Amino acid sequence: MLLEMVHISRICFRKYGNFLDNLRLYVRGGCGGMGLPRLGGQGGNGGDVWVVAGKSLTLKRVSDKHPRKRFAAGTGSNSSVRALKGEKGQDVEIRAPVGITITTDDGKKLGDLNIDGDRVLVAKGGSGGSFYSRFEPSKGQVRHIRLDLKLIADVGLVGFPNAGKSSLLTAMSSATPQIASYAFTTLKPELGKLMYRDHKQISVADLPGLIEGAHLNKGMGHKFLKHVERTKQLLFVVDVCGFQLASKTPFRSAFEAIQLLTKELELYKEELLSKPALLVVNKMDLPDAEDKLAELKEQLEKPGEFSSLLPEDMIPKDQLTFRHVIPVSAATGFGIDHLKTRIRESLDEDAETANRAIHAEKLRALEHYSRW
Ligand SMILES: Nc1nc2c(ncn2[C@@H]2O[C@H](COP(=O)(O)OP(=O)(O)OP(=O)(O)O)[C@@H](O)[C@H]2O)c(=O)[nH]1
Ligand SMILES: [Mg+2]
């Protein structure tokens, strides 16, 4: 218990819950233009609303850029003597991240954004008035849509190579990822399921190890970092005795590893750091592990004082707050049950917060309609 919850309130920390994995938007296609009965002219069609995949975007950035979350395309031009066929209304393009699914509020799938440049039509403009509609235009589609990030798992393991991520997954679940004493054993995400007595299941993704410079695409960095986005919460895993990639690269203590991993995530996409995170300190069976853990705890309490050991460009702007710091040994099984409990508590806590927010939104909508 002594090692539970590193309270580090004196330092500036990022707020949890800033990371968005879904976003609800209001979209409206443009109204068609009027036809011209006298000359049989046709009004222009209303503009359409599209969602288009763009690089380096997150749902949070979309939300910040469009706080009202409303998108309406332009009205088609009326038919006139000079232009019998009115011009089409202006289309609207909502730039959104790759890796999302778009659905309507009632669950109908509209499409996926899988690669940069993919486009999905989310609200079609109305037709312009013509002979067939007695020259009356029609309205555009109006609806709420949801953009959902495609998650690969509830929890993602984040750490340097060799920290014991795959060993940890093996200790917690029945998954059998490859384990070896060299770096980059895991090259693609492996999934494991944590099973609980009440049949609850939590999925955990064993992700490939990150290295310094991952944000610059070192060691397949981007490919690996992209998986980190696709999990609800992060489980940082460090070797209590530290890590050295090769004899020519510097040795990094567990504390430095945390700082560097935080920096890599920050440089890749800052919002990743607002995901809830737990810290697992692995290999507690090694000699001197208790002393090293005590040292790490002290460093985490005053990161400002200790990160000065690192070059300035490797120090993260803000520190990550870990909900829990859990010492374990994937090799002996020490701390594993406790870790499973903490993971569950952390996810339940967020699910509860999300439920409360949905409930509050429903109540607000109810109050709004009951006024009419
Ligand atoms: N002593 C000890 N060794 C461990 C423990 N957990 C893992 N190891 C060893 O550490 C080495 C790396 O373990 P992996 O589970 O492959 O590490 P990883 O983090 O998945 O590594 P990458 O896939 O390369 O990123 C292996 O030799 C493991 O046997 C532990 O709790 N104690
Ligand atoms: Mg591995």
mmCIF file of C-alpha atoms and ligand atoms in Angstrom:
data_model
loop_
_atom_site.group_PDB
_atom_site.id
_atom_site.type_symbol
_atom_site.label_atom_id
_atom_site.label_comp_id
_atom_site.label_asym_id
_atom_site.label_seq_id
_atom_site.Cartn_x
_atom_site.Cartn_y
_atom_site.Cartn_z
ATOM 1 C CA MET A 1 0.000 0.000 0.000
ATOM 2 C CA LEU A 2 2.926 2.269 0.795
ATOM 3 C CA LEU A 3 3.772 2.345 -2.865
ATOM 4 C CA GLU A 4 0.282 3.193 -4.009
ATOM 5 C CA MET A 5 -0.633 6.473 -5.671
ATOM 6 C CA VAL A 6 2.263 8.783 -6.046
ATOM 7 C CA HIS A 7 0.670 12.082 -5.083
ATOM 8 C CA ILE A 8 2.549 14.758 -6.886
ATOM 9 C CA SER A 9 0.232 17.687 -6.561
ATOM 10 C CA ARG A 10 2.913 20.359 -6.290
ATOM 11 C CA ILE A 11 3.904 20.151 -9.902
ATOM 12 C CA CYS A 12 1.948 21.196 -12.957
ATOM 13 C CA PHE A 13 0.134 18.200 -14.397
ATOM 14 C CA ARG A 14 -2.001 17.568 -17.350
ATOM 15 C CA LYS A 15 -5.697 17.067 -16.787
ATOM 16 C CA TYR A 16 -7.080 13.618 -17.358
ATOM 17 C CA GLY A 17 -9.913 13.120 -19.746
ATOM 18 C CA ASN A 18 -8.613 15.479 -22.413
ATOM 19 C CA PHE A 19 -8.083 12.680 -24.828
ATOM 20 C CA LEU A 20 -11.149 12.150 -26.991
ATOM 21 C CA ASP A 21 -11.938 8.814 -28.553
ATOM 22 C CA ASN A 22 -15.300 9.907 -29.895
ATOM 23 C CA LEU A 23 -16.954 13.078 -31.036
ATOM 24 C CA ARG A 24 -20.579 13.916 -31.873
ATOM 25 C CA LEU A 25 -21.246 16.502 -34.553
ATOM 26 C CA TYR A 26 -24.295 18.164 -36.032
ATOM 27 C CA VAL A 27 -24.244 18.194 -39.843
ATOM 28 C CA ARG A 28 -26.665 19.734 -42.313
ATOM 29 C CA GLY A 29 -26.631 19.517 -46.084
ATOM 30 C CA GLY A 30 -27.465 22.743 -47.901
ATOM 31 C CA CYS A 31 -30.994 23.450 -49.123
ATOM 32 C CA GLY A 32 -31.539 23.334 -52.896
ATOM 33 C CA GLY A 33 -32.135 26.554 -54.859
ATOM 34 C CA MET A 34 -35.524 27.552 -56.281
ATOM 35 C CA GLY A 35 -36.413 26.551 -59.822
ATOM 36 C CA LEU A 36 -37.773 29.143 -62.256
ATOM 37 C CA PRO A 37 -41.306 28.076 -63.331
ATOM 38 C CA ARG A 38 -41.648 30.583 -66.134
ATOM 39 C CA LEU A 39 -38.645 29.243 -68.072
ATOM 40 C CA GLY A 40 -38.466 25.706 -66.646
ATOM 41 C CA GLY A 41 -35.201 26.563 -64.848
ATOM 42 C CA GLN A 42 -33.620 24.318 -62.246
ATOM 43 C CA GLY A 43 -32.266 25.503 -58.894
ATOM 44 C CA GLY A 44 -28.769 24.411 -57.866
ATOM 45 C CA ASN A 45 -28.421 21.470 -55.490
ATOM 46 C CA GLY A 46 -27.493 22.201 -51.904
ATOM 47 C CA GLY A 47 -23.871 21.614 -50.876
ATOM 48 C CA ASP A 48 -22.827 18.342 -49.187
ATOM 49 C CA VAL A 49 -20.998 17.791 -45.904
ATOM 50 C CA TRP A 50 -18.007 15.425 -46.059
ATOM 51 C CA VAL A 51 -15.650 14.062 -43.474
ATOM 52 C CA VAL A 52 -12.140 13.818 -44.922
ATOM 53 C CA ALA A 53 -9.149 12.040 -43.380
ATOM 54 C CA GLY A 54 -6.112 14.221 -42.778
ATOM 55 C CA LYS A 55 -2.678 13.581 -41.274
ATOM 56 C CA SER A 56 -1.600 14.585 -37.759
ATOM 57 C CA LEU A 57 -5.128 15.187 -36.552
ATOM 58 C CA THR A 58 -6.854 14.027 -33.410
ATOM 59 C CA LEU A 59 -10.500 14.199 -32.414
ATOM 60 C CA LYS A 60 -9.455 16.640 -29.707
ATOM 61 C CA ARG A 61 -8.018 18.969 -32.326
ATOM 62 C CA VAL A 62 -11.228 18.731 -34.383
ATOM 63 C CA SER A 63 -13.255 19.529 -31.276
ATOM 64 C CA ASP A 64 -11.047 22.475 -30.289
ATOM 65 C CA LYS A 65 -11.128 23.915 -33.785
ATOM 66 C CA HIS A 66 -14.920 23.696 -34.032
ATOM 67 C CA PRO A 67 -16.246 24.242 -30.507
ATOM 68 C CA ARG A 68 -19.872 24.502 -31.683
ATOM 69 C CA LYS A 69 -19.559 21.175 -33.502
ATOM 70 C CA ARG A 70 -22.057 22.279 -36.137
ATOM 71 C CA PHE A 71 -21.435 22.109 -39.867
ATOM 72 C CA ALA A 72 -23.864 23.384 -42.504
ATOM 73 C CA ALA A 73 -23.208 23.307 -46.244
ATOM 74 C CA GLY A 74 -24.255 26.154 -48.555
ATOM 75 C CA THR A 75 -27.639 26.646 -50.206
ATOM 76 C CA GLY A 76 -27.892 26.058 -53.964
ATOM 77 C CA SER A 77 -28.415 29.163 -56.085
ATOM 78 C CA ASN A 78 -31.852 29.956 -57.397
ATOM 79 C CA SER A 79 -32.461 29.551 -61.078
ATOM 80 C CA SER A 80 -32.618 32.914 -62.811
ATOM 81 C CA VAL A 81 -33.125 34.282 -66.281
ATOM 82 C CA ARG A 82 -29.368 34.615 -66.661
ATOM 83 C CA ALA A 83 -28.543 31.198 -65.193
ATOM 84 C CA LEU A 84 -31.339 28.785 -65.734
ATOM 85 C CA LYS A 85 -29.455 26.070 -63.894
ATOM 86 C CA GLY A 86 -28.522 27.464 -60.513
ATOM 87 C CA GLU A 87 -25.087 26.765 -59.078
ATOM 88 C CA LYS A 88 -24.526 24.070 -56.479
ATOM 89 C CA GLY A 89 -24.178 25.226 -52.856
ATOM 90 C CA GLN A 90 -20.731 25.173 -51.251
ATOM 91 C CA ASP A 91 -19.617 21.805 -49.843
ATOM 92 C CA VAL A 92 -18.185 21.606 -46.330
ATOM 93 C CA GLU A 93 -15.250 19.348 -45.497
ATOM 94 C CA ILE A 94 -14.600 18.328 -41.921
ATOM 95 C CA ARG A 95 -10.964 17.259 -41.541
ATOM 96 C CA ALA A 96 -10.723 14.305 -39.167
ATOM 97 C CA PRO A 97 -8.040 11.782 -38.169
ATOM 98 C CA VAL A 98 -7.321 8.531 -39.946
ATOM 99 C CA GLY A 99 -8.593 5.427 -38.127
ATOM 100 C CA ILE A 100 -12.141 6.426 -37.300
ATOM 101 C CA THR A 101 -15.572 5.001 -37.990
ATOM 102 C CA ILE A 102 -18.451 7.335 -38.740
ATOM 103 C CA THR A 103 -21.986 6.401 -37.703
ATOM 104 C CA THR A 104 -25.306 8.177 -37.387
ATOM 105 C CA ASP A 105 -26.820 8.715 -33.967
ATOM 106 C CA ASP A 106 -29.011 5.647 -34.415
ATOM 107 C CA GLY A 107 -26.001 3.440 -35.146
ATOM 108 C CA LYS A 108 -26.058 3.267 -38.965
ATOM 109 C CA LYS A 109 -22.504 3.081 -40.287
ATOM 110 C CA LEU A 110 -21.712 5.756 -42.861
ATOM 111 C CA GLY A 111 -18.111 4.763 -43.514
ATOM 112 C CA ASP A 112 -14.520 4.530 -42.286
ATOM 113 C CA LEU A 113 -11.496 6.729 -42.683
ATOM 114 C CA ASN A 114 -8.636 4.290 -43.158
ATOM 115 C CA ILE A 115 -6.034 6.214 -45.101
ATOM 116 C CA ASP A 116 -5.120 9.819 -45.599
ATOM 117 C CA GLY A 117 -7.552 11.438 -48.058
ATOM 118 C CA ASP A 118 -10.470 8.999 -47.515
ATOM 119 C CA ARG A 119 -13.826 10.824 -47.756
ATOM 120 C CA VAL A 120 -17.240 9.975 -46.369
ATOM 121 C CA LEU A 121 -20.430 11.821 -47.309
ATOM 122 C CA VAL A 122 -22.286 12.566 -44.061
ATOM 123 C CA ALA A 123 -25.060 14.956 -45.113
ATOM 124 C CA LYS A 124 -26.261 15.287 -48.674
ATOM 125 C CA GLY A 125 -27.503 18.622 -49.962
ATOM 126 C CA GLY A 126 -31.148 18.921 -51.070
ATOM 127 C CA SER A 127 -32.078 18.913 -54.760
ATOM 128 C CA GLY A 128 -32.716 22.174 -56.525
ATOM 129 C CA GLY A 129 -36.324 22.922 -57.498
ATOM 130 C CA SER A 130 -37.274 21.780 -61.011
ATOM 131 C CA PHE A 131 -40.231 20.907 -63.164
ATOM 132 C CA TYR A 132 -40.523 17.563 -61.305
ATOM 133 C CA SER A 133 -40.863 19.205 -57.887
ATOM 134 C CA ARG A 134 -43.071 22.050 -59.030
ATOM 135 C CA PHE A 135 -39.901 24.142 -58.874
ATOM 136 C CA GLU A 136 -39.759 23.766 -55.076
ATOM 137 C CA PRO A 137 -36.308 22.861 -53.741
ATOM 138 C CA SER A 138 -35.785 20.209 -51.082
ATOM 139 C CA LYS A 139 -33.933 20.529 -47.807
ATOM 140 C CA GLY A 140 -30.579 18.907 -47.180
ATOM 141 C CA GLN A 141 -30.041 15.944 -44.834
ATOM 142 C CA VAL A 142 -29.812 16.936 -41.188
ATOM 143 C CA ARG A 143 -28.404 14.650 -38.537
ATOM 144 C CA HIS A 144 -26.014 14.043 -35.723
ATOM 145 C CA ILE A 145 -23.035 11.863 -36.508
ATOM 146 C CA ARG A 146 -20.457 10.180 -34.308
ATOM 147 C CA LEU A 147 -16.794 9.894 -35.093
ATOM 148 C CA ASP A 148 -15.322 6.972 -33.172
ATOM 149 C CA LEU A 149 -11.661 6.178 -32.960
ATOM 150 C CA LYS A 150 -11.205 2.495 -33.699
ATOM 151 C CA LEU A 151 -9.733 1.124 -30.480
ATOM 152 C CA ILE A 152 -7.622 -2.004 -30.508
ATOM 153 C CA ALA A 153 -7.804 -2.580 -26.752
ATOM 154 C CA ASP A 154 -8.810 -1.100 -23.416
ATOM 155 C CA VAL A 155 -5.233 -0.870 -22.224
ATOM 156 C CA GLY A 156 -1.962 -0.507 -24.141
ATOM 157 C CA LEU A 157 1.466 -1.468 -22.760
ATOM 158 C CA VAL A 158 3.978 1.307 -23.319
ATOM 159 C CA GLY A 159 7.654 0.900 -22.605
ATOM 160 C CA PHE A 160 11.197 0.621 -23.870
ATOM 161 C CA PRO A 161 12.138 -2.708 -25.424
ATOM 162 C CA ASN A 162 12.960 -5.484 -22.962
ATOM 163 C CA ALA A 163 10.991 -3.916 -20.087
ATOM 164 C CA GLY A 164 8.976 -7.106 -19.867
ATOM 165 C CA LYS A 165 5.723 -6.036 -21.540
ATOM 166 C CA SER A 166 5.151 -9.370 -23.242
ATOM 167 C CA SER A 167 6.124 -11.225 -20.068
ATOM 168 C CA LEU A 168 3.612 -9.120 -18.172
ATOM 169 C CA LEU A 169 0.827 -9.916 -20.621
ATOM 170 C CA THR A 170 1.685 -13.601 -20.314
ATOM 171 C CA ALA A 171 1.539 -13.349 -16.511
ATOM 172 C CA MET A 172 -1.827 -11.563 -16.565
ATOM 173 C CA SER A 173 -3.652 -13.478 -19.292
ATOM 174 C CA SER A 174 -3.565 -16.650 -21.306
ATOM 175 C CA ALA A 175 -1.928 -14.875 -24.254
ATOM 176 C CA THR A 176 1.391 -16.289 -25.429
ATOM 177 C CA PRO A 177 3.369 -13.465 -27.022
ATOM 178 C CA GLN A 178 6.998 -14.039 -27.884
ATOM 179 C CA ILE A 179 9.433 -13.219 -25.084
ATOM 180 C CA ALA A 180 13.189 -12.845 -25.460
ATOM 181 C CA SER A 181 16.124 -11.050 -23.914
ATOM 182 C CA TYR A 182 16.795 -8.898 -26.978
ATOM 183 C CA ALA A 183 15.144 -5.613 -27.973
ATOM 184 C CA PHE A 184 12.225 -5.483 -30.411
ATOM 185 C CA THR A 185 10.972 -8.982 -29.829
ATOM 186 C CA THR A 186 7.412 -7.765 -30.322
ATOM 187 C CA LEU A 187 6.929 -6.243 -33.758
ATOM 188 C CA LYS A 188 3.175 -5.925 -33.933
ATOM 189 C CA PRO A 189 0.477 -5.574 -31.273
ATOM 190 C CA GLU A 190 -0.575 -8.778 -29.558
ATOM 191 C CA LEU A 191 -3.832 -8.908 -27.691
ATOM 192 C CA GLY A 192 -4.554 -10.584 -24.389
ATOM 193 C CA LYS A 193 -7.699 -10.714 -22.289
ATOM 194 C CA LEU A 194 -7.726 -10.191 -18.559
ATOM 195 C CA MET A 195 -10.468 -12.354 -17.061
ATOM 196 C CA TYR A 196 -12.173 -11.505 -13.783
ATOM 197 C CA ARG A 197 -14.242 -13.691 -11.458
ATOM 198 C CA ASP A 198 -17.495 -11.947 -12.411
ATOM 199 C CA HIS A 199 -16.731 -12.708 -16.096
ATOM 200 C CA LYS A 200 -15.696 -9.150 -16.866
ATOM 201 C CA GLN A 201 -13.012 -9.069 -19.543
ATOM 202 C CA ILE A 202 -10.482 -6.356 -20.272
ATOM 203 C CA SER A 203 -8.381 -6.365 -23.403
ATOM 204 C CA VAL A 204 -4.707 -5.482 -23.193
ATOM 205 C CA ALA A 205 -2.493 -4.776 -26.196
ATOM 206 C CA ASP A 206 1.156 -5.705 -25.919
ATOM 207 C CA LEU A 207 2.762 -3.057 -28.091
ATOM 208 C CA PRO A 208 6.220 -3.009 -29.640
ATOM 209 C CA GLY A 209 8.863 -1.239 -27.562
ATOM 210 C CA LEU A 210 9.485 2.466 -28.166
ATOM 211 C CA ILE A 211 12.936 3.997 -28.291
ATOM 212 C CA GLU A 212 14.310 7.499 -28.014
ATOM 213 C CA GLY A 213 13.559 9.327 -31.248
ATOM 214 C CA ALA A 214 10.425 7.270 -31.952
ATOM 215 C CA HIS A 215 8.556 10.468 -32.812
ATOM 216 C CA LEU A 216 11.156 11.024 -35.552
ATOM 217 C CA ASN A 217 10.262 7.569 -36.780
ATOM 218 C CA LYS A 218 13.329 5.891 -35.291
ATOM 219 C CA GLY A 219 12.935 2.137 -34.792
ATOM 220 C CA MET A 220 9.613 2.068 -36.677
ATOM 221 C CA GLY A 221 8.535 4.768 -34.234
ATOM 222 C CA HIS A 222 5.452 6.141 -35.971
ATOM 223 C CA LYS A 223 4.114 2.735 -36.765
ATOM 224 C CA PHE A 224 4.448 1.803 -33.099
ATOM 225 C CA LEU A 225 3.260 5.103 -31.663
ATOM 226 C CA LYS A 226 0.117 4.978 -33.730
ATOM 227 C CA HIS A 227 -1.025 1.928 -31.730
ATOM 228 C CA VAL A 228 -0.742 3.898 -28.503
ATOM 229 C CA GLU A 229 -3.531 6.138 -29.792
ATOM 230 C CA ARG A 230 -5.857 3.219 -30.165
ATOM 231 C CA THR A 231 -6.232 2.258 -26.530
ATOM 232 C CA LYS A 232 -8.335 3.816 -23.779
ATOM 233 C CA GLN A 233 -5.669 3.807 -21.103
ATOM 234 C CA LEU A 234 -1.909 3.417 -20.958
ATOM 235 C CA LEU A 235 0.103 1.037 -18.843
ATOM 236 C CA PHE A 236 3.692 2.231 -18.734
ATOM 237 C CA VAL A 237 6.088 -0.623 -18.056
ATOM 238 C CA VAL A 238 9.650 0.016 -16.889
ATOM 239 C CA ASP A 239 12.463 -2.256 -15.792
ATOM 240 C CA VAL A 240 13.226 -1.267 -12.197
ATOM 241 C CA CYS A 241 16.939 -1.628 -12.988
ATOM 242 C CA GLY A 242 16.846 0.580 -16.080
ATOM 243 C CA PHE A 243 17.610 -0.057 -19.713
ATOM 244 C CA GLN A 244 20.373 0.191 -22.275
ATOM 245 C CA LEU A 245 19.563 -0.395 -25.932
ATOM 246 C CA ALA A 246 23.164 -1.020 -27.022
ATOM 247 C CA SER A 247 26.649 -0.619 -25.601
ATOM 248 C CA LYS A 248 27.058 2.670 -27.482
ATOM 249 C CA THR A 249 23.774 4.180 -26.296
ATOM 250 C CA PRO A 250 23.424 5.672 -22.799
ATOM 251 C CA PHE A 251 22.071 3.692 -19.869
ATOM 252 C CA ARG A 252 18.659 4.968 -18.777
ATOM 253 C CA SER A 253 17.330 4.512 -15.264
ATOM 254 C CA ALA A 254 13.647 3.666 -14.724
ATOM 255 C CA PHE A 255 12.946 7.341 -13.985
ATOM 256 C CA GLU A 256 14.727 8.467 -17.132
ATOM 257 C CA ALA A 257 12.862 5.850 -19.124
ATOM 258 C CA ILE A 258 9.560 7.345 -17.924
ATOM 259 C CA GLN A 259 10.694 10.860 -18.819
ATOM 260 C CA LEU A 260 11.837 9.786 -22.264
ATOM 261 C CA LEU A 261 8.713 7.786 -23.011
ATOM 262 C CA THR A 262 6.595 10.751 -21.917
ATOM 263 C CA LYS A 263 8.631 13.015 -24.190
ATOM 264 C CA GLU A 264 8.216 10.686 -27.161
ATOM 265 C CA LEU A 265 4.436 10.619 -26.719
ATOM 266 C CA GLU A 266 4.382 14.380 -26.240
ATOM 267 C CA LEU A 267 6.335 15.004 -29.435
ATOM 268 C CA TYR A 268 4.196 12.581 -31.388
ATOM 269 C CA LYS A 269 0.790 13.773 -30.187
ATOM 270 C CA GLU A 270 0.528 15.728 -26.992
ATOM 271 C CA GLU A 271 -3.045 14.650 -26.275
ATOM 272 C CA LEU A 272 -1.867 11.089 -25.717
ATOM 273 C CA LEU A 273 -0.566 12.224 -22.364
ATOM 274 C CA SER A 274 -4.020 13.118 -21.151
ATOM 275 C CA LYS A 275 -5.022 9.484 -21.308
ATOM 276 C CA PRO A 276 -5.281 7.867 -17.904
ATOM 277 C CA ALA A 277 -2.038 6.052 -17.175
ATOM 278 C CA LEU A 278 -0.755 3.523 -14.652
ATOM 279 C CA LEU A 279 2.890 2.717 -14.049
ATOM 280 C CA VAL A 280 4.163 -0.823 -13.668
ATOM 281 C CA VAL A 281 7.636 -1.215 -12.234
ATOM 282 C CA ASN A 282 8.697 -4.666 -13.405
ATOM 283 C CA LYS A 283 11.462 -7.120 -12.481
ATOM 284 C CA MET A 284 11.080 -6.605 -8.735
ATOM 285 C CA ASP A 285 12.729 -10.007 -8.249
ATOM 286 C CA LEU A 286 16.140 -8.580 -9.274
ATOM 287 C CA PRO A 287 18.739 -7.730 -6.592
ATOM 288 C CA ASP A 288 18.454 -4.197 -5.118
ATOM 289 C CA ALA A 289 15.017 -3.777 -6.697
ATOM 290 C CA GLU A 290 13.473 -2.431 -3.458
ATOM 291 C CA ASP A 291 16.118 0.297 -3.132
ATOM 292 C CA LYS A 292 15.751 1.240 -6.774
ATOM 293 C CA LEU A 293 11.990 1.422 -6.428
ATOM 294 C CA ALA A 294 12.308 3.719 -3.401
ATOM 295 C CA GLU A 295 14.645 5.919 -5.426
ATOM 296 C CA LEU A 296 12.211 5.985 -8.356
ATOM 297 C CA LYS A 297 9.363 6.930 -6.038
ATOM 298 C CA GLU A 298 11.346 9.837 -4.689
ATOM 299 C CA GLN A 299 12.216 10.976 -8.205
ATOM 300 C CA LEU A 300 8.581 10.794 -9.300
ATOM 301 C CA GLU A 301 7.604 12.992 -6.378
ATOM 302 C CA LYS A 302 9.995 15.741 -7.462
ATOM 303 C CA PRO A 303 10.585 15.163 -11.163
ATOM 304 C CA GLY A 304 11.780 18.728 -11.695
ATOM 305 C CA GLU A 305 14.782 18.148 -9.442
ATOM 306 C CA PHE A 306 15.831 14.908 -11.068
ATOM 307 C CA SER A 307 15.079 15.409 -14.742
ATOM 308 C CA SER A 308 17.907 17.947 -14.920
ATOM 309 C CA LEU A 309 20.138 14.911 -15.427
ATOM 310 C CA LEU A 310 18.672 14.616 -18.900
ATOM 311 C CA PRO A 311 19.443 16.852 -21.881
ATOM 312 C CA GLU A 312 16.921 19.689 -21.971
ATOM 313 C CA ASP A 313 15.226 18.590 -25.192
ATOM 314 C CA MET A 314 14.452 15.239 -23.604
ATOM 315 C CA ILE A 315 12.551 16.638 -20.645
ATOM 316 C CA PRO A 316 8.779 16.597 -21.136
ATOM 317 C CA LYS A 317 6.926 19.914 -20.832
ATOM 318 C CA ASP A 318 4.501 18.448 -18.303
ATOM 319 C CA GLN A 319 4.819 15.389 -16.166
ATOM 320 C CA LEU A 320 2.481 12.481 -16.455
ATOM 321 C CA THR A 321 0.416 11.687 -13.386
ATOM 322 C CA PHE A 322 0.124 7.986 -12.822
ATOM 323 C CA ARG A 323 -3.067 6.877 -11.158
ATOM 324 C CA HIS A 324 -1.119 4.100 -9.483
ATOM 325 C CA VAL A 325 2.460 2.920 -9.327
ATOM 326 C CA ILE A 326 2.504 -0.858 -9.079
ATOM 327 C CA PRO A 327 5.658 -2.898 -8.488
ATOM 328 C CA VAL A 328 5.487 -6.397 -9.953
ATOM 329 C CA SER A 329 7.561 -9.276 -11.148
ATOM 330 C CA ALA A 330 6.249 -10.833 -14.323
ATOM 331 C CA ALA A 331 8.753 -13.627 -13.701
ATOM 332 C CA THR A 332 7.569 -14.666 -10.217
ATOM 333 C CA GLY A 333 3.980 -13.404 -10.353
ATOM 334 C CA PHE A 334 4.526 -10.947 -7.514
ATOM 335 C CA GLY A 335 1.973 -8.086 -7.648
ATOM 336 C CA ILE A 336 0.149 -9.408 -10.705
ATOM 337 C CA ASP A 337 -3.278 -9.879 -9.057
ATOM 338 C CA HIS A 338 -3.019 -6.461 -7.507
ATOM 339 C CA LEU A 339 -2.159 -4.975 -10.891
ATOM 340 C CA LYS A 340 -5.205 -6.613 -12.477
ATOM 341 C CA THR A 341 -7.420 -5.105 -9.790
ATOM 342 C CA ARG A 342 -5.957 -1.646 -10.330
ATOM 343 C CA ILE A 343 -6.425 -1.853 -14.105
ATOM 344 C CA ARG A 344 -10.049 -2.759 -13.618
ATOM 345 C CA GLU A 345 -10.664 0.013 -11.088
ATOM 346 C CA SER A 346 -9.132 2.562 -13.402
ATOM 347 C CA LEU A 347 -11.287 1.545 -16.372
ATOM 348 C CA ASP A 348 -14.433 1.326 -14.224
ATOM 349 C CA GLU A 349 -13.757 4.805 -12.904
ATOM 350 C CA ASP A 350 -13.656 6.219 -16.432
ATOM 351 C CA ALA A 351 -16.700 4.275 -17.569
ATOM 352 C CA GLU A 352 -18.580 5.727 -14.601
ATOM 353 C CA THR A 353 -17.500 9.279 -15.500
ATOM 354 C CA ALA A 354 -18.533 8.750 -19.126
ATOM 355 C CA ASN A 355 -21.933 7.389 -18.027
ATOM 356 C CA ARG A 356 -22.512 10.391 -15.820
ATOM 357 C CA ALA A 357 -21.679 12.723 -18.724
ATOM 358 C CA ILE A 358 -24.115 10.916 -21.068
ATOM 359 C CA HIS A 359 -26.792 11.013 -18.385
ATOM 360 C CA ALA A 360 -26.258 14.745 -17.851
ATOM 361 C CA GLU A 361 -26.479 15.370 -21.595
ATOM 362 C CA LYS A 362 -29.738 13.429 -21.827
ATOM 363 C CA LEU A 363 -31.179 15.409 -18.908
ATOM 364 C CA ARG A 364 -30.207 18.690 -20.569
ATOM 365 C CA ALA A 365 -31.897 17.621 -23.817
ATOM 366 C CA LEU A 366 -35.026 16.610 -21.889
ATOM 367 C CA GLU A 367 -35.162 19.953 -20.101
ATOM 368 C CA HIS A 368 -34.717 21.745 -23.410
ATOM 369 C CA TYR A 369 -37.619 19.929 -25.085
ATOM 370 C CA SER A 370 -39.928 20.192 -22.071
ATOM 371 C CA ARG A 371 -39.705 23.986 -22.365
ATOM 372 C CA TRP A 372 -41.571 23.854 -25.661
HETATM 373 N N1 LIG B 1 14.215 -11.031 -13.828
HETATM 374 C C1 LIG B 1 13.139 -10.761 -14.551
HETATM 375 N N2 LIG B 1 13.211 -10.806 -15.894
HETATM 376 C C2 LIG B 1 12.099 -10.513 -16.588
HETATM 377 C C3 LIG B 1 10.871 -10.149 -15.960
HETATM 378 N N3 LIG B 1 9.961 -9.890 -16.937
HETATM 379 C C4 LIG B 1 10.595 -10.086 -18.112
HETATM 380 N N4 LIG B 1 11.867 -10.463 -17.924
HETATM 381 C C5 LIG B 1 12.863 -10.783 -18.962
HETATM 382 O O1 LIG B 1 13.119 -9.609 -19.711
HETATM 383 C C6 LIG B 1 13.366 -9.940 -21.070
HETATM 384 C C7 LIG B 1 12.430 -9.165 -21.977
HETATM 385 O O2 LIG B 1 11.118 -9.584 -21.774
HETATM 386 P P1 LIG B 1 9.955 -9.311 -22.838
HETATM 387 O O3 LIG B 1 8.685 -9.664 -22.135
HETATM 388 O O4 LIG B 1 10.262 -9.954 -24.133
HETATM 389 O O5 LIG B 1 10.115 -7.732 -22.979
HETATM 390 P P2 LIG B 1 9.296 -6.724 -23.920
HETATM 391 O O6 LIG B 1 9.112 -5.478 -23.138
HETATM 392 O O7 LIG B 1 8.074 -7.382 -24.425
HETATM 393 O O8 LIG B 1 10.352 -6.467 -25.079
HETATM 394 P P3 LIG B 1 10.106 -5.998 -26.617
HETATM 395 O O9 LIG B 1 9.036 -6.860 -27.196
HETATM 396 O O10 LIG B 1 11.415 -6.197 -27.254
HETATM 397 O O11 LIG B 1 9.704 -4.563 -26.549
HETATM 398 C C8 LIG B 1 13.188 -11.449 -21.177
HETATM 399 O O12 LIG B 1 14.456 -12.047 -21.091
HETATM 400 C C9 LIG B 1 12.357 -11.788 -19.969
HETATM 401 O O13 LIG B 1 12.560 -13.120 -19.524
HETATM 402 C C10 LIG B 1 10.837 -10.118 -14.532
HETATM 403 O O14 LIG B 1 9.837 -9.829 -13.887
HETATM 404 N N5 LIG B 1 12.010 -10.426 -13.893
HETATM 405 MG MG MG B 2 7.562 -7.837 -26.322
#
